[in-house]
Tab-separated table of N, CA and C in Angstrom:
chain	number	residue	atom	x	y	z
A	1	MET	N	112.830	89.326	171.106
A	1	MET	CA	112.374	90.629	171.538
A	1	MET	C	113.400	91.332	172.438
A	2	GLU	N	114.166	90.595	173.179
A	2	GLU	CA	115.161	91.228	174.042
A	2	GLU	C	116.136	92.085	173.238
A	3	ASP	N	116.481	91.644	172.033
A	3	ASP	CA	117.398	92.411	171.195
A	3	ASP	C	116.815	93.765	170.818
A	4	THR	N	115.501	93.826	170.618
A	4	THR	CA	114.896	95.090	170.225
A	4	THR	C	114.970	96.116	171.345
A	5	LYS	N	114.993	95.692	172.583
A	5	LYS	CA	115.089	96.617	173.699
A	5	LYS	C	116.436	97.313	173.724
A	6	ARG	N	117.445	96.685	173.143
A	6	ARG	CA	118.793	97.220	173.185
A	6	ARG	C	119.161	98.015	171.943
A	7	MET	N	118.263	98.178	171.026
A	7	MET	CA	118.578	98.885	169.791
A	7	MET	C	118.818	100.360	170.084
A	8	ASP	N	119.983	100.841	169.701
A	8	ASP	CA	120.313	102.252	169.906
A	8	ASP	C	119.518	103.110	168.935
A	9	GLY	N	119.099	104.260	169.408
A	9	GLY	CA	118.402	105.207	168.560
A	9	GLY	C	116.928	104.929	168.354
A	10	LEU	N	116.417	103.856	168.871
A	10	LEU	CA	115.002	103.536	168.706
A	10	LEU	C	114.184	104.355	169.710
A	11	PRO	N	113.223	105.137	169.218
A	11	PRO	CA	112.380	105.884	170.155
A	11	PRO	C	111.673	104.937	171.114
A	12	ARG	N	111.523	105.367	172.316
A	12	ARG	CA	110.871	104.548	173.337
A	12	ARG	C	109.537	105.196	173.689
A	13	PHE	N	108.478	104.618	173.148
A	13	PHE	CA	107.138	105.133	173.393
A	13	PHE	C	106.500	104.453	174.603
A	14	THR	N	106.937	103.221	174.883
A	14	THR	CA	106.299	102.404	175.905
A	14	THR	C	107.251	101.296	176.336
A	15	GLU	N	106.841	100.490	177.304
A	15	GLU	CA	107.637	99.351	177.753
A	15	GLU	C	107.517	98.158	176.814
A	16	HIS	N	106.575	98.209	175.892
A	16	HIS	CA	106.316	97.092	174.983
A	16	HIS	C	107.192	97.238	173.738
A	17	SER	N	108.149	96.338	173.547
A	17	SER	CA	109.166	96.453	172.499
A	17	SER	C	108.606	96.465	171.083
A	18	LEU	N	107.691	95.556	170.773
A	18	LEU	CA	107.138	95.503	169.426
A	18	LEU	C	106.440	96.820	169.082
A	19	THR	N	105.721	97.368	170.019
A	19	THR	CA	105.043	98.644	169.801
A	19	THR	C	106.060	99.738	169.476
A	20	ASN	N	107.181	99.747	170.177
A	20	ASN	CA	108.226	100.730	169.889
A	20	ASN	C	108.736	100.606	168.460
A	21	LEU	N	108.938	99.381	167.994
A	21	LEU	CA	109.409	99.167	166.626
A	21	LEU	C	108.403	99.673	165.594
A	22	ILE	N	107.138	99.337	165.801
A	22	ILE	CA	106.091	99.733	164.860
A	22	ILE	C	105.941	101.251	164.825
A	23	LEU	N	105.857	101.852	165.993
A	23	LEU	CA	105.642	103.305	166.043
A	23	LEU	C	106.853	104.079	165.536
A	24	SER	N	108.031	103.527	165.706
A	24	SER	CA	109.238	104.156	165.177
A	24	SER	C	109.154	104.269	163.655
A	25	ARG	N	108.681	103.215	163.019
A	25	ARG	CA	108.524	103.222	161.558
A	25	ARG	C	107.526	104.295	161.123
A	26	TYR	N	106.402	104.380	161.826
A	26	TYR	CA	105.383	105.361	161.449
A	26	TYR	C	105.812	106.784	161.774
A	27	GLN	N	106.595	106.963	162.806
A	27	GLN	CA	107.096	108.294	163.119
A	27	GLN	C	108.020	108.791	161.995
A	28	LYS	N	108.867	107.910	161.479
A	28	LYS	CA	109.745	108.278	160.357
A	28	LYS	C	108.927	108.604	159.112
A	29	LEU	N	107.898	107.814	158.846
A	29	LEU	CA	107.029	108.069	157.708
A	29	LEU	C	106.321	109.420	157.868
A	30	ALA	N	105.881	109.718	159.062
A	30	ALA	CA	105.204	110.994	159.328
A	30	ALA	C	106.140	112.172	159.061
A	31	GLU	N	107.383	112.045	159.468
A	31	GLU	CA	108.353	113.115	159.215
A	31	GLU	C	108.532	113.334	157.717
A	32	LYS	N	108.613	112.262	156.947
A	32	LYS	CA	108.770	112.374	155.493
A	32	LYS	C	107.555	113.022	154.835
A	33	ARG	N	106.375	112.791	155.401
A	33	ARG	CA	105.134	113.299	154.808
A	33	ARG	C	104.620	114.563	155.490
A	34	SER	N	105.419	115.142	156.353
A	34	SER	CA	105.033	116.376	157.063
A	34	SER	C	103.706	116.214	157.809
A	35	ILE	N	103.620	115.125	158.580
A	35	ILE	CA	102.433	114.863	159.395
A	35	ILE	C	102.847	114.953	160.861
A	36	ASP	N	102.150	115.785	161.628
A	36	ASP	CA	102.396	115.914	163.061
A	36	ASP	C	101.765	114.720	163.773
A	37	THR	N	102.568	113.991	164.540
A	37	THR	CA	102.040	112.828	165.256
A	37	THR	C	102.212	113.002	166.749
A	38	SER	N	101.295	112.403	167.468
A	38	SER	CA	101.370	112.332	168.924
A	38	SER	C	101.010	110.908	169.312
A	39	PHE	N	101.984	110.178	169.862
A	39	PHE	CA	101.759	108.813	170.300
A	39	PHE	C	101.845	108.780	171.825
A	40	ASN	N	100.735	108.472	172.470
A	40	ASN	CA	100.691	108.355	173.924
A	40	ASN	C	100.331	106.903	174.232
A	41	ILE	N	101.351	106.099	174.498
A	41	ILE	CA	101.170	104.658	174.633
A	41	ILE	C	101.612	104.219	176.023
A	42	VAL	N	100.727	103.574	176.749
A	42	VAL	CA	101.055	103.043	178.072
A	42	VAL	C	100.696	101.557	178.064
A	43	LEU	N	101.695	100.750	177.742
A	43	LEU	CA	101.511	99.298	177.708
A	43	LEU	C	102.606	98.633	178.525
A	44	PRO	N	102.265	97.558	179.223
A	44	PRO	CA	103.298	96.811	179.948
A	44	PRO	C	104.145	96.009	178.954
A	45	PRO	N	105.262	95.446	179.403
A	45	PRO	CA	106.119	94.670	178.496
A	45	PRO	C	105.413	93.486	177.839
A	46	THR	N	104.433	92.896	178.520
A	46	THR	CA	103.667	91.797	177.930
A	46	THR	C	102.179	92.134	178.013
A	47	ILE	N	101.457	91.781	176.948
A	47	ILE	CA	100.015	92.017	176.907
A	47	ILE	C	99.323	90.783	176.350
A	48	ALA	N	98.015	90.707	176.559
A	48	ALA	CA	97.235	89.526	176.183
A	48	ALA	C	96.677	89.633	174.767
A	49	ILE	N	97.555	89.908	173.819
A	49	ILE	CA	97.185	89.938	172.408
A	49	ILE	C	98.414	89.449	171.640
A	50	THR	N	98.188	88.668	170.598
A	50	THR	CA	99.329	88.132	169.861
A	50	THR	C	100.082	89.254	169.145
A	51	ASP	N	101.366	89.020	168.910
A	51	ASP	CA	102.169	90.003	168.175
A	51	ASP	C	101.598	90.258	166.791
A	52	THR	N	101.103	89.222	166.151
A	52	THR	CA	100.522	89.361	164.816
A	52	THR	C	99.302	90.263	164.847
A	53	ASP	N	98.408	90.037	165.800
A	53	ASP	CA	97.199	90.866	165.888
A	53	ASP	C	97.533	92.302	166.291
A	54	LEU	N	98.484	92.462	167.185
A	54	LEU	CA	98.884	93.810	167.591
A	54	LEU	C	99.467	94.565	166.396
A	55	THR	N	100.301	93.901	165.634
A	55	THR	CA	100.895	94.527	164.453
A	55	THR	C	99.810	94.924	163.457
A	56	LYS	N	98.845	94.041	163.237
A	56	LYS	CA	97.746	94.357	162.320
A	56	LYS	C	96.934	95.547	162.817
A	57	LEU	N	96.668	95.580	164.123
A	57	LEU	CA	95.900	96.705	164.678
A	57	LEU	C	96.609	98.028	164.417
A	58	PHE	N	97.882	98.094	164.794
A	58	PHE	CA	98.627	99.328	164.576
A	58	PHE	C	98.713	99.671	163.092
A	59	ALA	N	99.026	98.685	162.267
A	59	ALA	CA	99.200	98.941	160.833
A	59	ALA	C	97.915	99.468	160.202
A	60	HIS	N	96.789	98.834	160.483
A	60	HIS	CA	95.547	99.257	159.841
A	60	HIS	C	95.004	100.555	160.432
A	61	LEU	N	95.183	100.774	161.718
A	61	LEU	CA	94.797	102.061	162.303
A	61	LEU	C	95.612	103.187	161.683
A	62	LEU	N	96.925	102.996	161.646
A	62	LEU	CA	97.801	104.070	161.184
A	62	LEU	C	97.795	104.234	159.666
A	63	GLU	N	97.699	103.166	158.913
A	63	GLU	CA	97.619	103.310	157.453
A	63	GLU	C	96.358	104.072	157.061
A	64	HIS	N	95.264	103.759	157.718
A	64	HIS	CA	94.014	104.483	157.480
A	64	HIS	C	94.207	105.974	157.767
A	65	ALA	N	94.777	106.280	158.914
A	65	ALA	CA	94.987	107.676	159.307
A	65	ALA	C	95.971	108.378	158.374
A	66	PHE	N	97.063	107.714	158.040
A	66	PHE	CA	98.071	108.324	157.174
A	66	PHE	C	97.518	108.633	155.789
A	67	ARG	N	96.754	107.726	155.208
A	67	ARG	CA	96.191	107.957	153.871
A	67	ARG	C	95.332	109.211	153.845
A	68	GLU	N	94.424	109.316	154.800
A	68	GLU	CA	93.494	110.440	154.786
A	68	GLU	C	94.177	111.742	155.192
A	69	THR	N	95.118	111.672	156.108
A	69	THR	CA	95.806	112.877	156.555
A	69	THR	C	96.748	113.405	155.480
A	70	TYR	N	97.460	112.527	154.821
A	70	TYR	CA	98.406	112.936	153.785
A	70	TYR	C	97.707	113.588	152.601
A	71	ALA	N	96.441	113.296	152.411
A	71	ALA	CA	95.685	113.889	151.310
A	71	ALA	C	95.370	115.364	151.540
A	72	ILE	N	95.609	115.875	152.733
A	72	ILE	CA	95.358	117.282	153.034
A	72	ILE	C	96.473	118.116	152.405
A	73	THR	N	96.108	119.142	151.653
A	73	THR	CA	97.072	119.971	150.937
A	73	THR	C	98.005	120.721	151.884
A	74	ASP	N	97.478	121.301	152.922
A	74	ASP	CA	98.257	122.123	153.851
A	74	ASP	C	98.903	121.243	154.918
A	75	PRO	N	100.233	121.070	154.875
A	75	PRO	CA	100.905	120.202	155.854
A	75	PRO	C	100.681	120.617	157.309
A	76	SER	N	100.415	121.892	157.558
A	76	SER	CA	100.182	122.322	158.944
A	76	SER	C	98.875	121.773	159.512
A	77	GLN	N	98.015	121.247	158.639
A	77	GLN	CA	96.735	120.683	159.069
A	77	GLN	C	96.773	119.159	159.211
A	78	ARG	N	97.920	118.560	158.951
A	78	ARG	CA	98.056	117.097	158.999
A	78	ARG	C	98.432	116.656	160.410
A	79	LYS	N	97.492	116.008	161.097
A	79	LYS	CA	97.724	115.598	162.483
A	79	LYS	C	97.141	114.204	162.750
A	80	ILE	N	97.915	113.406	163.476
A	80	ILE	CA	97.459	112.087	163.907
A	80	ILE	C	97.785	111.935	165.382
A	81	THR	N	96.796	111.517	166.148
A	81	THR	CA	96.979	111.246	167.570
A	81	THR	C	96.608	109.788	167.825
A	82	LEU	N	97.487	109.091	168.514
A	82	LEU	CA	97.234	107.688	168.861
A	82	LEU	C	97.432	107.515	170.359
A	83	GLN	N	96.423	106.967	171.011
A	83	GLN	CA	96.501	106.657	172.438
A	83	GLN	C	96.194	105.177	172.624
A	84	VAL	N	97.026	104.515	173.415
A	84	VAL	CA	96.807	103.110	173.726
A	84	VAL	C	97.143	102.907	175.198
A	85	TYR	N	96.246	102.230	175.912
A	85	TYR	CA	96.500	101.966	177.322
A	85	TYR	C	95.695	100.755	177.784
A	86	CYS	N	96.112	100.189	178.901
A	86	CYS	CA	95.409	99.070	179.535
A	86	CYS	C	94.665	99.590	180.753
A	87	ASP	N	93.457	99.065	180.952
A	87	ASP	CA	92.670	99.460	182.118
A	87	ASP	C	91.716	98.319	182.460
A	88	GLN	N	91.804	97.826	183.675
A	88	GLN	CA	90.935	96.761	184.171
A	88	GLN	C	90.887	95.564	183.221
A	89	GLY	N	92.057	95.141	182.765
A	89	GLY	CA	92.157	93.966	181.915
A	89	GLY	C	91.790	94.178	180.466
A	90	LYS	N	91.498	95.399	180.074
A	90	LYS	CA	91.152	95.713	178.689
A	90	LYS	C	92.241	96.584	178.077
A	91	ILE	N	92.403	96.452	176.755
A	91	ILE	CA	93.342	97.303	176.026
A	91	ILE	C	92.511	98.261	175.171
A	92	HIS	N	92.795	99.540	175.313
A	92	HIS	CA	92.060	100.582	174.601
A	92	HIS	C	92.971	101.248	173.568
A	93	PHE	N	92.468	101.357	172.339
A	93	PHE	CA	93.158	102.042	171.245
A	93	PHE	C	92.269	103.197	170.804
A	94	TYR	N	92.851	104.369	170.640
A	94	TYR	CA	92.097	105.508	170.113
A	94	TYR	C	92.999	106.252	169.134
A	95	CYS	N	92.561	106.342	167.899
A	95	CYS	CA	93.334	107.027	166.866
A	95	CYS	C	92.453	108.101	166.242
A	96	GLU	N	92.955	109.325	166.262
A	96	GLU	CA	92.233	110.447	165.666
A	96	GLU	C	93.143	111.103	164.635
A	97	HIS	N	92.575	111.483	163.496
A	97	HIS	CA	93.366	112.145	162.467
A	97	HIS	C	92.531	113.183	161.740
A	98	THR	N	93.224	114.164	161.216
A	98	THR	CA	92.544	115.175	160.426
A	98	THR	C	92.214	114.599	159.054
A	99	ALA	N	91.175	115.138	158.462
A	99	ALA	CA	90.740	114.706	157.133
A	99	ALA	C	90.066	115.889	156.459
A	100	ASN	N	90.034	115.865	155.148
A	100	ASN	CA	89.353	116.905	154.395
A	100	ASN	C	88.622	116.237	153.242
A	101	TYR	N	87.358	115.974	153.433
A	101	TYR	CA	86.580	115.264	152.428
A	101	TYR	C	86.063	116.177	151.320
A	102	TYR	N	86.302	117.484	151.461
A	102	TYR	CA	85.787	118.424	150.469
A	102	TYR	C	86.822	118.776	149.409
A	103	GLU	N	88.043	118.318	149.596
A	103	GLU	CA	89.118	118.612	148.661
A	103	GLU	C	89.246	117.458	147.662
A	104	ASN	N	89.411	117.798	146.397
A	104	ASN	CA	89.566	116.760	145.379
A	104	ASN	C	91.032	116.348	145.307
A	105	ILE	N	91.388	115.310	146.051
A	105	ILE	CA	92.781	114.874	146.119
A	105	ILE	C	93.252	114.255	144.817
A	106	PHE	N	92.336	113.857	143.969
A	106	PHE	CA	92.722	113.215	142.718
A	106	PHE	C	93.318	114.220	141.737
A	107	ASP	N	93.023	115.516	141.923
A	107	ASP	CA	93.648	116.553	141.109
A	107	ASP	C	95.138	116.685	141.412
A	108	ARG	N	95.571	116.188	142.555
A	108	ARG	CA	96.976	116.304	142.963
A	108	ARG	C	97.750	115.012	142.686
A	109	GLY	N	97.195	114.134	141.889
A	109	GLY	CA	97.926	112.931	141.519
A	109	GLY	C	97.785	111.780	142.490
A	110	ILE	N	96.952	111.922	143.497
A	110	ILE	CA	96.709	110.809	144.411
A	110	ILE	C	95.609	109.972	143.792
A	111	ASN	N	95.937	108.767	143.381
A	111	ASN	CA	94.959	107.976	142.651
A	111	ASN	C	94.649	106.645	143.323
A	112	THR	N	94.890	106.555	144.617
A	112	THR	CA	94.538	105.323	145.317
A	112	THR	C	93.033	105.271	145.514
A	113	ASP	N	92.525	104.089	145.635
A	113	ASP	CA	91.095	103.914	145.847
A	113	ASP	C	90.823	103.951	147.352
A	114	LEU	N	90.653	105.148	147.878
A	114	LEU	CA	90.506	105.329	149.324
A	114	LEU	C	89.320	104.585	149.933
A	115	PRO	N	88.141	104.609	149.336
A	115	PRO	CA	87.020	103.905	149.970
A	115	PRO	C	87.272	102.407	150.147
A	116	GLU	N	87.847	101.760	149.157
A	116	GLU	CA	88.118	100.322	149.275
A	116	GLU	C	89.164	100.039	150.345
A	117	LYS	N	90.202	100.861	150.404
A	117	LYS	CA	91.246	100.654	151.404
A	117	LYS	C	90.711	100.924	152.804
A	118	GLU	N	89.894	101.958	152.949
A	118	GLU	CA	89.300	102.246	154.249
A	118	GLU	C	88.400	101.095	154.690
A	119	GLU	N	87.616	100.591	153.776
A	119	GLU	CA	86.719	99.474	154.083
A	119	GLU	C	87.522	98.252	154.541
A	120	PHE	N	88.616	97.970	153.849
A	120	PHE	CA	89.452	96.834	154.217
A	120	PHE	C	90.088	97.046	155.596
A	121	ASP	N	90.627	98.244	155.841
A	121	ASP	CA	91.214	98.541	157.158
A	121	ASP	C	90.194	98.305	158.267
A	122	LEU	N	89.011	98.836	158.090
A	122	LEU	CA	87.979	98.700	159.122
A	122	LEU	C	87.534	97.251	159.284
A	123	TRP	N	87.489	96.502	158.196
A	123	TRP	CA	87.132	95.089	158.270
A	123	TRP	C	88.155	94.325	159.109
A	124	VAL	N	89.453	94.563	158.870
A	124	VAL	CA	90.503	93.888	159.641
A	124	VAL	C	90.421	94.289	161.107
A	125	LEU	N	90.247	95.578	161.379
A	125	LEU	CA	90.161	96.055	162.762
A	125	LEU	C	88.958	95.445	163.486
A	126	GLU	N	87.833	95.377	162.796
A	126	GLU	CA	86.636	94.788	163.407
A	126	GLU	C	86.822	93.293	163.668
A	127	LYS	N	87.441	92.605	162.734
A	127	LYS	CA	87.690	91.168	162.880
A	127	LYS	C	88.560	90.893	164.120
A	128	ILE	N	89.610	91.672	164.298
A	128	ILE	CA	90.480	91.497	165.465
A	128	ILE	C	89.734	91.880	166.734
A	129	SER	N	88.956	92.939	166.684
A	129	SER	CA	88.167	93.349	167.855
A	129	SER	C	87.256	92.218	168.318
A	130	LYS	N	86.571	91.607	167.380
A	130	LYS	CA	85.659	90.509	167.723
A	130	LYS	C	86.414	89.304	168.274
A	131	LYS	N	87.593	89.034	167.725
A	131	LYS	CA	88.407	87.909	168.193
A	131	LYS	C	88.713	88.028	169.683
A	132	TYR	N	88.869	89.259	170.164
A	132	TYR	CA	89.188	89.497	171.570
A	132	TYR	C	87.977	90.013	172.342
A	133	ALA	N	86.781	89.678	171.871
A	133	ALA	CA	85.521	90.076	172.514
A	133	ALA	C	85.491	91.577	172.776
A	134	GLY	N	85.927	92.324	171.777
A	134	GLY	CA	86.016	93.771	171.918
A	134	GLY	C	84.999	94.492	171.061
A	135	ALA	N	85.235	95.793	170.915
A	135	ALA	CA	84.321	96.635	170.154
A	135	ALA	C	85.109	97.671	169.379
A	136	LEU	N	84.563	98.064	168.231
A	136	LEU	CA	85.151	99.089	167.386
A	136	LEU	C	84.118	100.174	167.151
A	137	LYS	N	84.560	101.431	167.242
A	137	LYS	CA	83.659	102.542	166.959
A	137	LYS	C	84.401	103.536	166.077
A	138	LYS	N	83.819	103.858	164.931
A	138	LYS	CA	84.411	104.841	164.014
A	138	LYS	C	83.538	106.075	164.013
A	139	SER	N	84.180	107.226	164.039
A	139	SER	CA	83.453	108.480	164.060
A	139	SER	C	84.033	109.423	163.009
A	140	ASN	N	83.161	110.025	162.208
A	140	ASN	CA	83.573	111.018	161.213
A	140	ASN	C	82.930	112.345	161.580
A	141	THR	N	83.716	113.398	161.539
A	141	THR	CA	83.172	114.744	161.647
A	141	THR	C	83.722	115.533	160.474
A	142	GLU	N	83.496	116.826	160.461
A	142	GLU	CA	83.937	117.627	159.312
A	142	GLU	C	85.452	117.599	159.134
A	143	LYS	N	86.214	117.637	160.203
A	143	LYS	CA	87.680	117.634	160.082
A	143	LYS	C	88.322	116.378	160.671
A	144	PRO	N	88.147	116.113	161.979
A	144	PRO	CA	88.825	114.910	162.488
A	144	PRO	C	87.969	113.648	162.352
A	145	ASP	N	88.645	112.567	162.094
A	145	ASP	CA	88.034	111.237	162.124
A	145	ASP	C	88.653	110.510	163.296
A	146	SER	N	87.948	109.518	163.825
A	146	SER	CA	88.525	108.741	164.906
A	146	SER	C	88.062	107.301	164.825
A	147	VAL	N	88.926	106.424	165.350
A	147	VAL	CA	88.590	105.023	165.492
A	147	VAL	C	88.961	104.648	166.912
A	148	ALA	N	88.007	104.058	167.633
A	148	ALA	CA	88.238	103.600	169.004
A	148	ALA	C	88.015	102.100	169.048
A	149	ILE	N	88.939	101.403	169.665
A	149	ILE	CA	88.860	99.955	169.785
A	149	ILE	C	89.119	99.582	171.237
A	150	THR	N	88.303	98.700	171.760
A	150	THR	CA	88.511	98.153	173.093
A	150	THR	C	88.563	96.642	172.971
A	151	LEU	N	89.632	96.049	173.503
A	151	LEU	CA	89.785	94.602	173.501
A	151	LEU	C	89.652	94.093	174.927
A	152	SER	N	88.875	93.045	175.113
A	152	SER	CA	88.676	92.490	176.463
A	152	SER	C	89.738	91.479	176.796
């Protein structure tokens, strides 16, 4: 991990090196897909969650958000916000993204099975939440969706 701290050109979102690597990848993907991202991450250099579980949390939170946001026809409406912070020994994750459930994305050549992938993402997130005696809450509204996770 020390080598990752010294990588030139790597965006620095937080003091946690692995998080910087993961978010750097998603920031590049967002630029390619014309998705506006906001990452507000406040994590210390070490946290009480394994690297594997942290990677899974970020990957499934962001893959879920990217799939639904990228399906929006108008790139100016594609937005993802991710907040992560520690408070009183708990780690809080909050990811909000725009969505448009009224548009037929399959007419535009997007043929992924979104419900199955969403179900799998949420299953993995819930499994990790329970492993750390945490909680997961998903919220859908007309435009933004959100997933909140708290790990104890």
